[in-house]
Short mmCIF file of C-alpha atoms in Angstrom, two decimals:
data_model
loop_
_atom_site.label_atom_id
_atom_site.label_comp_id
_atom_site.label_asym_id
_atom_site.label_seq_id
_atom_site.Cartn_x
_atom_site.Cartn_y
_atom_site.Cartn_z
CA MET Q 1091 -0.06 0.00 0.07
CA GLU Q 1092 2.80 2.30 0.92
CA ILE Q 1093 4.53 1.73 -2.54
CA LEU Q 1094 1.49 2.54 -4.31
CA ARG Q 1095 0.87 5.86 -2.28
CA ASN Q 1096 4.18 7.00 -3.16
CA LEU Q 1097 3.57 6.22 -6.87
CA TYR Q 1098 0.37 8.23 -6.64
CA ILE Q 1099 2.20 11.05 -5.16
CA LYS Q 1100 4.59 10.91 -7.76
CA TYR Q 1101 1.84 11.14 -10.29
CA MET Q 1102 0.38 14.15 -8.50
CA ILE Q 1103 3.24 16.09 -8.48
CA GLY Q 1104 4.13 15.14 -11.98
CA GLY Q 1105 0.49 16.40 -13.01
CA ALA Q 1106 1.07 19.81 -11.98
CA LYS Q 1107 3.84 20.10 -14.57
CA LEU Q 1108 1.79 19.05 -17.45
CA GLY Q 1109 0.68 21.38 -19.78
CA ALA Q 1110 -3.24 21.90 -21.11
CA ASP Q 1111 -2.78 18.99 -23.47
CA ALA Q 1112 -6.03 16.96 -23.31
CA ALA Q 1113 -4.61 13.68 -24.10
CA ASN Q 1114 -2.04 13.97 -21.26
CA LYS Q 1115 -4.72 14.91 -18.81
CA ALA Q 1116 -7.11 12.34 -19.91
CA LEU Q 1117 -4.32 9.51 -19.14
CA LEU Q 1118 -3.06 11.21 -15.82
CA PHE Q 1119 -6.57 11.28 -14.79
CA GLU Q 1120 -7.00 7.69 -15.57
CA GLN Q 1121 -3.82 6.76 -13.70
CA LYS Q 1122 -4.85 8.76 -10.60
CA SER Q 1123 -8.48 7.38 -10.70
CA GLU Q 1124 -7.23 3.64 -10.92
CA MET Q 1125 -4.97 4.20 -7.68
CA LEU Q 1126 -7.57 6.13 -5.89
CA ARG Q 1127 -10.14 3.41 -6.56
CA TYR Q 1128 -7.58 0.82 -5.06
CA PHE Q 1129 -7.31 2.84 -1.98
CA THR Q 1130 -11.07 3.33 -1.63
CA LEU Q 1131 -11.71 -0.34 -1.87
CA ARG Q 1132 -8.63 -1.59 0.06
CA SER Q 1133 -7.26 0.69 2.59
CA THR Q 1134 -8.62 0.47 6.30
CA GLU Q 1135 -6.58 3.66 7.27
CA LEU Q 1136 -8.53 6.68 8.57
CA GLY Q 1137 -8.91 9.34 6.12
CA VAL Q 1138 -9.41 11.86 8.79
CA SER Q 1139 -7.30 12.81 11.87
CA ALA Q 1140 -7.89 14.31 15.31
CA GLN Q 1141 -4.95 16.11 15.10
CA ARG Q 1142 -5.41 19.87 15.16
CA LEU Q 1143 -3.62 21.54 12.38
CA CYS Q 1144 -4.51 25.26 13.49
CA GLU Q 1145 -6.40 26.95 16.48
CA HIS Q 1146 -9.70 25.55 15.05
CA GLU Q 1147 -11.16 22.22 13.66
CA VAL Q 1148 -10.55 21.85 9.86
CA ILE Q 1149 -13.40 20.52 7.79
CA VAL Q 1150 -13.38 19.61 4.30
CA THR Q 1151 -16.89 20.24 2.83
CA LEU Q 1152 -18.39 19.32 -0.37
CA THR Q 1153 -21.64 18.36 -2.06
CA THR Q 1154 -22.78 16.34 -5.02
CA PHE Q 1155 -26.01 15.41 -6.97
CA GLY Q 1156 -27.42 12.81 -9.38
CA GLN Q 1157 -25.07 10.49 -11.19
CA ARG Q 1158 -21.97 12.34 -9.82
CA LEU Q 1159 -22.66 10.51 -6.49
CA ASN Q 1160 -21.09 7.38 -8.36
CA ASP Q 1161 -17.83 9.52 -8.87
CA VAL Q 1162 -17.35 11.71 -5.85
CA TYR Q 1163 -15.44 9.12 -4.21
CA LEU Q 1164 -12.43 10.20 -6.09
CA ALA Q 1165 -12.38 13.76 -4.74
CA ILE Q 1166 -12.86 12.53 -1.53
CA GLU Q 1167 -10.21 9.87 -1.51
CA SER Q 1168 -7.79 12.38 -3.12
CA ILE Q 1169 -8.21 14.30 0.31
CA MET Q 1170 -7.90 11.04 2.44
CA GLN Q 1171 -4.57 10.38 0.64
CA GLY Q 1172 -3.28 13.92 1.54
CA SER Q 1173 -0.02 14.89 3.31
CA LEU Q 1174 -2.25 16.46 5.97
CA LEU Q 1175 -5.56 14.97 7.03
CA PRO Q 1176 -8.57 17.12 7.93
CA ASN Q 1177 -10.54 16.70 11.31
CA ARG Q 1178 -13.60 16.02 9.24
CA ILE Q 1179 -14.84 15.43 5.75
CA ILE Q 1180 -18.50 16.06 5.26
CA LEU Q 1181 -20.54 15.36 1.95
CA TRP Q 1182 -23.93 17.04 1.96
CA LEU Q 1183 -26.55 15.39 -0.04
CA ALA Q 1184 -30.17 16.75 -0.66
CA ASP Q 1185 -33.00 15.54 1.56
CA ASP Q 1186 -34.53 13.68 -1.33
CA MET Q 1187 -31.64 11.25 -1.28
CA ARG Q 1188 -32.32 10.24 2.13
CA GLY Q 1189 -32.79 6.53 2.57
CA LYS Q 1190 -31.15 5.79 -0.93
CA VAL Q 1191 -28.53 3.09 -0.91
CA LEU Q 1192 -25.19 4.99 -1.42
CA PRO Q 1193 -22.32 3.49 -3.60
CA VAL Q 1194 -19.93 1.02 -2.04
CA THR Q 1195 -17.17 3.38 -2.31
CA LEU Q 1196 -18.83 5.90 -0.07
CA GLN Q 1197 -19.91 3.18 2.32
CA LYS Q 1198 -16.21 2.16 2.72
CA GLN Q 1199 -15.02 5.74 3.05
CA MET Q 1200 -17.64 6.32 5.87
CA ALA Q 1201 -16.00 3.60 7.82
CA ARG Q 1202 -12.62 5.51 7.53
CA GLY Q 1203 -14.14 8.76 8.60
CA LEU Q 1204 -16.21 10.35 5.84
CA GLU Q 1205 -19.52 11.74 7.22
CA ILE Q 1206 -22.64 12.10 5.08
CA GLU Q 1207 -25.27 14.46 5.96
CA TYR Q 1208 -28.58 15.58 4.42
CA THR Q 1209 -29.92 19.18 3.82
CA PRO Q 1210 -32.61 20.96 1.85
CA ASP Q 1211 -31.53 21.07 -1.83
CA THR Q 1212 -29.83 24.50 -2.27
CA ARG Q 1213 -27.71 23.25 -5.33
CA SER Q 1214 -23.82 24.10 -5.02
CA TYR Q 1215 -24.62 26.20 -1.75
CA LYS Q 1216 -24.79 22.80 -0.05
CA LYS Q 1217 -20.93 22.55 -0.48
CA LEU Q 1218 -20.50 25.12 2.32
CA LEU Q 1219 -23.51 26.62 4.13
CA PRO Q 1220 -24.82 23.54 6.10
CA THR Q 1221 -21.12 23.20 7.47
CA LEU Q 1222 -20.92 26.86 8.42
CA ALA Q 1223 -24.32 26.68 10.26
CA LYS Q 1224 -23.22 23.27 12.13
CA TYR Q 1225 -19.77 24.08 12.94
CA PRO Q 1226 -19.48 27.89 13.07
CA ASP Q 1227 -16.07 27.90 14.83
CA ALA Q 1228 -14.29 25.69 12.23
CA ALA Q 1229 -12.07 26.39 9.47
CA CYS Q 1230 -13.96 25.29 6.25
CA VAL Q 1231 -12.16 23.82 3.25
CA THR Q 1232 -14.38 23.84 0.25
CA ILE Q 1233 -13.58 21.33 -2.70
CA ASP Q 1234 -15.80 20.13 -5.79
CA ASP Q 1235 -17.03 16.73 -6.52
CA ASP Q 1236 -15.56 16.43 -10.04
CA LEU Q 1237 -11.83 17.08 -9.39
CA ILE Q 1238 -8.95 14.94 -8.18
CA TYR Q 1239 -6.95 17.10 -5.89
CA ASN Q 1240 -3.18 17.18 -5.49
CA PHE Q 1241 -1.86 15.49 -2.39
CA ASP Q 1242 -0.73 18.60 -0.44
CA LEU Q 1243 -3.94 20.72 -1.30
CA LEU Q 1244 -4.85 20.77 2.42
CA GLU Q 1245 -1.35 21.37 3.66
CA ASN Q 1246 -0.78 24.33 1.57
CA LEU Q 1247 -4.08 25.84 2.49
CA VAL Q 1248 -3.51 25.46 6.04
CA ASN Q 1249 0.03 26.55 5.91
CA ALA Q 1250 -1.12 29.89 4.31
CA TYR Q 1251 -3.85 30.23 7.02
CA ASN Q 1252 -1.42 29.70 9.81
CA GLU Q 1253 0.88 32.08 8.49
CA ASP Q 1254 -2.07 34.84 7.69
CA PRO Q 1255 -5.18 33.98 9.70
CA GLY Q 1256 -6.93 37.19 9.01
CA TYR Q 1257 -7.48 36.25 5.22
CA ILE Q 1258 -9.38 33.73 2.91
CA HIS Q 1259 -6.79 31.45 1.26
CA ALA Q 1260 -7.58 30.08 -2.14
CA CYS Q 1261 -5.74 27.96 -4.66
CA ARG Q 1262 -7.38 29.24 -7.82
CA VAL Q 1263 -8.13 33.00 -7.77
CA HIS Q 1264 -9.25 35.26 -10.57
CA ARG Q 1265 -8.42 38.97 -10.44
CA ILE Q 1266 -11.36 41.15 -11.14
CA LYS Q 1267 -10.77 43.84 -13.92
CA VAL Q 1268 -12.62 47.16 -13.51
CA ASP Q 1269 -13.38 50.00 -15.91
CA ASN Q 1270 -12.34 53.63 -15.33
CA ASN Q 1271 -15.29 54.15 -12.92
CA GLY Q 1272 -14.37 51.29 -10.84
CA CYS Q 1273 -17.04 48.87 -12.27
CA PRO Q 1274 -16.19 45.30 -12.98
CA LEU Q 1275 -15.79 44.27 -16.52
CA PRO Q 1276 -17.82 41.31 -17.66
CA TYR Q 1277 -16.81 37.98 -15.99
CA ASN Q 1278 -15.20 36.63 -19.15
CA ASP Q 1279 -12.91 39.72 -19.40
CA TRP Q 1280 -11.48 39.18 -15.92
CA ASP Q 1281 -7.89 37.89 -15.58
CA TRP Q 1282 -8.77 34.30 -14.98
CA CYS Q 1283 -6.20 32.39 -12.60
CA ALA Q 1284 -4.07 35.55 -12.19
CA GLY Q 1285 -4.99 36.43 -8.57
CA SER Q 1286 -2.39 38.15 -6.42
CA ARG Q 1287 -0.60 36.34 -3.43
CA LYS Q 1288 -1.25 39.67 -1.73
CA ALA Q 1289 -4.63 40.19 -0.31
CA THR Q 1290 -6.85 42.45 -2.43
CA LYS Q 1291 -10.46 43.24 -2.97
CA TYR Q 1292 -10.23 42.19 -6.60
CA ASN Q 1293 -9.18 38.75 -5.71
CA PHE Q 1294 -11.90 36.35 -6.43
CA ALA Q 1295 -11.87 32.85 -5.10
CA THR Q 1296 -13.17 30.00 -7.14
CA SER Q 1297 -13.98 27.92 -4.16
CA GLY Q 1298 -14.09 24.55 -6.02
CA GLY Q 1299 -10.52 24.75 -6.47
CA GLY Q 1300 -9.78 24.48 -2.87
CA THR Q 1301 -10.50 27.44 -0.62
CA LEU Q 1302 -10.27 27.90 3.11
CA TYR Q 1303 -12.66 29.97 5.00
CA PRO Q 1304 -11.69 31.12 8.57
CA PRO Q 1305 -14.29 30.83 11.05
CA HIS Q 1306 -16.84 34.12 10.88
CA SER Q 1307 -15.15 35.26 7.78
CA LEU Q 1308 -18.36 35.66 5.90
CA SER Q 1309 -21.10 38.15 6.75
CA LEU Q 1310 -24.09 36.69 8.55
CA HIS Q 1311 -26.15 37.50 5.48
CA VAL Q 1312 -24.62 34.44 3.81
CA ASN Q 1313 -27.30 32.21 5.19
CA ASP Q 1314 -30.17 34.49 3.91
CA SER Q 1315 -31.41 31.70 1.45
CA GLU Q 1316 -34.29 34.03 -0.06
CA SER Q 1317 -31.58 36.44 -1.19
CA TYR Q 1318 -29.21 34.03 -2.61
CA THR Q 1319 -31.72 31.78 -4.44
CA ARG Q 1320 -33.10 34.97 -5.93
CA LEU Q 1321 -30.13 36.90 -6.82
CA ALA Q 1322 -27.47 34.14 -7.53
CA PRO Q 1323 -29.26 30.95 -7.54
CA LEU Q 1324 -26.30 29.20 -9.69
CA ALA Q 1325 -23.19 31.05 -8.57
CA ASP Q 1326 -22.15 30.37 -5.03
CA ASP Q 1327 -18.77 31.77 -5.65
CA ILE Q 1328 -20.21 35.13 -6.25
CA TRP Q 1329 -22.19 35.06 -3.18
CA PHE Q 1330 -19.35 33.92 -0.89
CA TYR Q 1331 -17.11 36.68 -2.54
CA ALA Q 1332 -19.52 39.40 -1.67
CA MET Q 1333 -20.30 38.08 1.91
CA ALA Q 1334 -16.49 38.12 2.64
CA LEU Q 1335 -16.24 41.77 1.04
CA LEU Q 1336 -19.02 42.74 3.56
CA ASN Q 1337 -17.31 41.35 6.58
CA GLY Q 1338 -13.98 43.05 5.61
CA TYR Q 1339 -12.23 39.88 4.65
CA ARG Q 1340 -9.87 39.58 1.59
CA VAL Q 1341 -8.62 36.69 -0.36
CA LYS Q 1342 -5.10 35.55 -0.86
CA LYS Q 1343 -3.80 33.06 -3.29
CA CYS Q 1344 -1.82 30.30 -1.73
CA PHE Q 1345 1.29 28.45 -2.78
CA THR Q 1346 0.51 26.18 -5.84
CA ARG Q 1347 2.88 24.20 -8.17
CA SER Q 1348 0.30 25.15 -11.18
CA SER Q 1349 0.90 28.77 -12.01
CA LEU Q 1350 -2.82 28.69 -12.71
CA GLY Q 1351 -3.81 27.60 -9.06
CA GLU Q 1352 -5.60 24.35 -10.68
CA GLU Q 1353 -3.97 21.74 -8.23
CA TYR Q 1354 -6.29 19.19 -9.57
CA ILE Q 1355 -7.27 16.93 -12.55
CA GLN Q 1356 -10.86 17.48 -13.81
CA ASN Q 1357 -13.29 14.53 -14.33
CA GLU Q 1358 -14.50 15.26 -18.00
CA SER Q 1359 -16.88 12.40 -17.91
CA VAL Q 1360 -19.40 14.39 -15.62
CA GLN Q 1361 -18.99 17.88 -17.19
CA ALA Q 1362 -22.08 17.67 -19.19
CA MET Q 1363 -23.95 18.00 -15.70
CA SER Q 1364 -21.75 21.06 -14.80
CA LEU Q 1365 -23.30 24.57 -14.04
CA ASN Q 1366 -20.18 26.23 -15.60
CA SER Q 1367 -21.45 26.14 -19.25
CA ALA Q 1368 -24.59 28.11 -18.14
CA ASN Q 1369 -22.69 30.52 -16.00
CA VAL Q 1370 -19.66 31.18 -17.97
CA ALA Q 1371 -20.71 30.53 -21.86
CA GLY Q 1372 -24.21 31.44 -21.14
CA GLY Q 1373 -23.40 34.82 -19.51
CA LYS Q 1374 -25.43 34.26 -16.45
CA ASN Q 1375 -22.38 35.19 -14.28
CA ASP Q 1376 -22.85 38.71 -15.12
CA GLU Q 1377 -26.41 38.82 -14.45
CA GLN Q 1378 -25.76 37.29 -11.04
CA ILE Q 1379 -22.82 39.52 -10.16
CA ARG Q 1380 -24.87 42.48 -11.03
CA ALA Q 1381 -27.89 41.50 -8.76
CA VAL Q 1382 -25.73 40.63 -5.90
CA PHE Q 1383 -23.49 43.58 -6.10
CA GLU Q 1384 -26.18 46.11 -6.48
CA ALA Q 1385 -28.30 44.57 -3.39
CA TYR Q 1386 -25.32 44.62 -1.18
CA GLY Q 1387 -23.36 47.65 -2.09
CA ILE Q 1388 -20.23 45.81 -3.59
CA TYR Q 1389 -19.95 48.41 -6.21
CA ASP Q 1390 -19.31 50.82 -3.44
CA ILE Q 1391 -16.50 48.88 -1.88
CA LEU Q 1392 -15.03 48.26 -5.23
CA ASN Q 1393 -15.29 51.97 -5.93
CA SER Q 1394 -13.63 53.08 -2.37
CA ASN Q 1395 -10.24 53.62 -1.32
CA LEU Q 1396 -10.32 50.32 0.59
CA LYS Q 1397 -7.64 48.08 -0.45
#
């Protein structure tokens, strides 16, 4: 098992050095998946730890839906095979999945520390909000269900947080570009994956890439389900960005081997079910940005002298 784990880490490091070649990424994804399947089905080692990594409990939190339930174990196992283990890993499922038989992969991970909870279906917001409500004093790390993460993702986020606990830390960060009046340009015109290692109000975390939210870093408005389902039903990242600014928090990009901050390999087989195409290609991100920013005075913050 240890030999295979060392080989897995070798692949993880190598993957960060690959370019955007689709064939390379597909091959790497299959190699990593094969190893993670083996770990999931054979390992008896805990995938969480009682060791405190910082002043607070560290919880990795995510959600999934539909047929993705059958593949989400890959994202979870990539965390369980990490250089640092979180105190909890919580997978949130919609209430209508309660009572359904879970895949064997998840059942085996539950025996090693995975927690599965049920909550009203608020789409991607289930990734973070129920964990914030249940564990308000924890440091919460969000991940997505369709990615295989690098072995030291959690280590890099926790190290960054311990060094600068007054910030939100993220692996993949966009830089918001604004016009001469200080208003954001369309989302597709932002500098993607070009966020600064220095904290700034223009750093926009894409939370699925791996983001650590310190306790109480988001405004109390974050749990206003009537507002976020009306203003940004498909864009939790926009909502979380606004709630951080309202609460005086800024985002810093943490260390990543990939210059883009993409410390993961994507599962292309489930992308047909992704919200990304509707939000980015369909232009819905701009509609939701406008709605949230107008409702909560975010334009005023971006236009202010605050950094």
